[in-house]
XYZ file of C-alpha atoms in Angstrom:
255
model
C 73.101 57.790 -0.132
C 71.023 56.380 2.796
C 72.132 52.800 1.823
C 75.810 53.588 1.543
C 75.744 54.891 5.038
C 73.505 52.208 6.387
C 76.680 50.203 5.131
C 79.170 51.727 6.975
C 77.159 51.710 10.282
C 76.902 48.172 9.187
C 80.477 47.760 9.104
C 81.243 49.358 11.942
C 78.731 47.038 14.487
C 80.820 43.821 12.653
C 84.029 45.730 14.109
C 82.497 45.682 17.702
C 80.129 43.603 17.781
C 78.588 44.772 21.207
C 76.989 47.403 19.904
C 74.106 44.878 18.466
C 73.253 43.614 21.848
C 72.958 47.502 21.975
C 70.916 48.485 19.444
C 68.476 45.894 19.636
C 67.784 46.370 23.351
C 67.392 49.791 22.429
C 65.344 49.871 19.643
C 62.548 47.546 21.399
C 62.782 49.735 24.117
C 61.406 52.662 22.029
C 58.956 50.589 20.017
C 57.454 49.560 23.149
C 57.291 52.956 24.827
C 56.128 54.511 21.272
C 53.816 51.511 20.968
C 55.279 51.321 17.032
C 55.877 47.943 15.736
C 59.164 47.257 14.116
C 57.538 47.046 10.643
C 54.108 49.064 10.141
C 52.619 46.065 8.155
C 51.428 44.375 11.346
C 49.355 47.864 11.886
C 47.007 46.065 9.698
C 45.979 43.352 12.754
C 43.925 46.573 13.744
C 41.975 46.571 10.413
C 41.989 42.854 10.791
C 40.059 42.627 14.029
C 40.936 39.462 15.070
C 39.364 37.549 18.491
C 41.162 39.438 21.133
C 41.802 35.454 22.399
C 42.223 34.144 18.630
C 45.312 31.754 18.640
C 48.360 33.532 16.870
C 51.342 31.632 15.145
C 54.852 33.293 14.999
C 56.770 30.571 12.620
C 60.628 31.909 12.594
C 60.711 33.793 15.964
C 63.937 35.329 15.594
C 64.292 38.075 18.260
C 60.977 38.632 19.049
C 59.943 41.364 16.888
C 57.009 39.617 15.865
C 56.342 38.714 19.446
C 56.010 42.696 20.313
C 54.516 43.257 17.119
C 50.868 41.544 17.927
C 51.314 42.372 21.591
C 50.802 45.876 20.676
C 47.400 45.084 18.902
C 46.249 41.967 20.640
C 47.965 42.363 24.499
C 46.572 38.782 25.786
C 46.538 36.659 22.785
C 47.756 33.228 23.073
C 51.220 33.064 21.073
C 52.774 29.912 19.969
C 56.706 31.058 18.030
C 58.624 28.400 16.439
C 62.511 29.106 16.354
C 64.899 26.644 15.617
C 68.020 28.147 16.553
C 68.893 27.225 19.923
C 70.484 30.674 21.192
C 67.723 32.460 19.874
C 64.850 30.074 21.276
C 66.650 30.382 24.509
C 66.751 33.914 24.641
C 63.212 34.458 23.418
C 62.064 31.937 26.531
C 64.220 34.125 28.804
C 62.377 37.016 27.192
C 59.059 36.404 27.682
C 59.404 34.179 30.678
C 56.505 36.623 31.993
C 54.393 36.377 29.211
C 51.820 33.097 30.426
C 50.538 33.238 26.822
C 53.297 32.886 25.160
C 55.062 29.377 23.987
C 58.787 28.913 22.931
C 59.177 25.618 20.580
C 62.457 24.933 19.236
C 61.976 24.026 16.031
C 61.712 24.567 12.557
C 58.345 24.189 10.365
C 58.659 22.136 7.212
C 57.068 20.098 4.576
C 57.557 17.259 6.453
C 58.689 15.950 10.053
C 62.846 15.591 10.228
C 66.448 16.266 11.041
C 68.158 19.189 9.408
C 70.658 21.001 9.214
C 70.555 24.890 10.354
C 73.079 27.107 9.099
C 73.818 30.371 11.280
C 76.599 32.858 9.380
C 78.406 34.875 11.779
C 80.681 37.853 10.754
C 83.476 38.896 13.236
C 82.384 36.734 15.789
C 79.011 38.083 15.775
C 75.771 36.254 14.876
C 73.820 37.021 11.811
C 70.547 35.431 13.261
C 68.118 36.719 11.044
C 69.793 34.730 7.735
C 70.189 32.037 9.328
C 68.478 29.212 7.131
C 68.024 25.566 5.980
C 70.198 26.501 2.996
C 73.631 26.992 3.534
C 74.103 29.678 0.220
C 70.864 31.344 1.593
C 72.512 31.825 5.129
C 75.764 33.577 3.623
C 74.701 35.478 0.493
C 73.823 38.715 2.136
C 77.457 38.789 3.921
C 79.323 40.703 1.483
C 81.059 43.495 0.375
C 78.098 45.530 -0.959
C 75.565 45.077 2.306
C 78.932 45.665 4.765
C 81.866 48.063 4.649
C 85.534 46.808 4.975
C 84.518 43.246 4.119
C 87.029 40.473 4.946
C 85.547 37.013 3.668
C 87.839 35.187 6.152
C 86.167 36.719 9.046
C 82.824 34.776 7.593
C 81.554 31.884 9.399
C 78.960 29.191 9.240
C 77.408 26.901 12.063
C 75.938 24.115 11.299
C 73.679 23.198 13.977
C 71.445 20.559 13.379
C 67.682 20.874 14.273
C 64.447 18.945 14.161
C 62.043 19.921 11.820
C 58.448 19.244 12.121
C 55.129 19.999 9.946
C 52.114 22.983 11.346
C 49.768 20.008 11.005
C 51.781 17.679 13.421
C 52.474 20.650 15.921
C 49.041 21.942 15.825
C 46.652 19.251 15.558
C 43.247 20.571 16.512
C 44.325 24.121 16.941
C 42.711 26.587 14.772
C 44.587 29.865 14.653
C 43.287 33.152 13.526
C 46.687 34.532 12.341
C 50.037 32.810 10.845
C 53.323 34.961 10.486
C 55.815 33.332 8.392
C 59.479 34.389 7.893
C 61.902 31.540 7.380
C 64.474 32.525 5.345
C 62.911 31.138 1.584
C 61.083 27.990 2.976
C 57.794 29.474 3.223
C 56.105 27.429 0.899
C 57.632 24.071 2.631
C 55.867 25.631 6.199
C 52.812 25.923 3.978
C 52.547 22.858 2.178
C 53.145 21.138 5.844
C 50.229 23.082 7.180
C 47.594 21.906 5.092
C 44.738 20.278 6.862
C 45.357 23.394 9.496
C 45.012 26.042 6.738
C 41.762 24.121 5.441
C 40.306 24.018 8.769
C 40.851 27.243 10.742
C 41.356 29.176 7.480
C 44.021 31.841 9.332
C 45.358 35.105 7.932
C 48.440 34.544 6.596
C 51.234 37.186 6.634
C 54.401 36.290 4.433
C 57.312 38.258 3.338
C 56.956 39.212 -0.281
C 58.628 37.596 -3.049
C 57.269 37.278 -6.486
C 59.277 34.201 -7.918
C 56.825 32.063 -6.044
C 52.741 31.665 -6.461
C 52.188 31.921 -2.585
C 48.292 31.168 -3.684
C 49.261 27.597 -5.290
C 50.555 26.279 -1.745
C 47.175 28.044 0.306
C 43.979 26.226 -0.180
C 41.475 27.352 -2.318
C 39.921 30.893 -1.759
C 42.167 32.777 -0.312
C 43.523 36.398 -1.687
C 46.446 38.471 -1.577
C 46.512 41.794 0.171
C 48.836 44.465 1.062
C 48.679 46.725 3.898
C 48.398 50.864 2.589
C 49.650 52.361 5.969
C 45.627 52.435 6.989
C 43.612 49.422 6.106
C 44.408 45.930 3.659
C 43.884 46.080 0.265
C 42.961 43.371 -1.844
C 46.070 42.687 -4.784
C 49.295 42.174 -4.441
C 51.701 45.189 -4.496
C 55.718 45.930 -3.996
C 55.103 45.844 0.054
C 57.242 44.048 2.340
C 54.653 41.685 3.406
C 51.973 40.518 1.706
C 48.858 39.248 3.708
C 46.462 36.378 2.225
C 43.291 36.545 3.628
C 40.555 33.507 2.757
C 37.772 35.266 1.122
C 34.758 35.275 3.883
C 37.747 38.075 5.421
C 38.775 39.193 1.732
C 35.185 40.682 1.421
C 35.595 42.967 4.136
C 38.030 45.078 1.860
């Protein structure tokens, strides 16, 4: 029942497409006043007790929910976001134009440095910027009849915009963060495997978006741990969570 009604409000934004300019200004309003982070797993940055100057990395910056997200936890932490769409990058450097700590690159993270293709579906006019990916079938398999009411496949889009792609390691020589966040749409063990000598040296936190067709562990150097967050502190194993955290194990022992 709530899905099938999720889908017609779904439907409905695609039909005028204002109200997700809307919604989204008003939902980060509330998070902010409610001090809630748009998804409860980055609670766990509490638990985590990272350097209150520890460098962060937000790899696939999207709207800047992520942004908000550590803010809450870690209020003067040095954020570097990666976003590779140029609306979006624009409009998260408009953003957090008061923010000193924070840095916009536009770019995406791969396994190595390049030019790509980004492909950004739209529906109705309207920008589906959160499936937007380096895979063209990635970016327009959600858009369909069972995610949106009324669905007309010749009101479906795709922009190809192309981007530059570049590797953790070459963007972050030298750097040693204490926490990575990782969302890009499927390529997170390309971001990964381009990150080595960084994940080897500053030995992060890394926060991923589930999926369990890929052994996250194989592209992480060795000693490092899945975790999922309970709603109060990590634990250690990997569970059916949104996000799973990998913490290297001199953190791992903590939980």
């Amino acid at each position: 029942m709530r899905e099938a009604i999720a889908r017609q409000i779904r439907g409905a934004q695609v039909r005028a497409p204002w109200l997700f300019g809307l919604k989204n200004a008003v939902q980060r309003g509330v998070r902010r006043r409610l001090k809630r982070p748009f998804e409860q797993d980055f609670e766990a940055l509490r638990a985590l007790g990272f350097d209150p100057s520890g460098l962060i990395l937000d790899i696939g910056g999207n709207r800047g929910q992520s942004i908000d997200a550590v803010r809450l936890t870690l209020p003067r932490a040095p954020i570097i976001s990666f976003e590779p769409n140029p609306q979006l990058a624009d409009d998260l450097k408009d953003l957090f134009k008061a923010d000193a700590n924070v840095e916009i690159r536009q770019r995406a993270l791969g396994d190595r440095p390049g030019e790509f293709t980004l492909f950004i579906p739209y529906y109705n006019g309207w920008m589906f910027d959160g499936l937007a990916s380096l895979d063209r079938a990635e970016a327009e398999s959600w858009l369909s009849a069972d995610n949106l009411a009324g669905f007309d496949p010749q009101k479906v889009t795709i922009r190809e915009v192309t981007c530059q792609v570049s590797t953790l390691d070459a963007e972050c020589p030298g750097l040693s963060p204490v926490f990575v966040k990782i969302d890009v749409q499927g390529f997170e063990p390309n971001v990964l495997d381009g990150g080595r000598a960084l994940l080897e040296r500053a030995r992060p936190v890394v926060m991923l978006e589930s999926r369990h067709d890929v052994d996250m562990l194989a592209h992480l150097p060795a000693g490092y741990e899945a975790a999922h967050y309970d709603g109060m502190t990590l634990r250690l194993g990997d569970r059916q969570t949104m996000n799973t955290f990998y913490l290297p194990a001199e953190i791992a022992r903590r939980f």
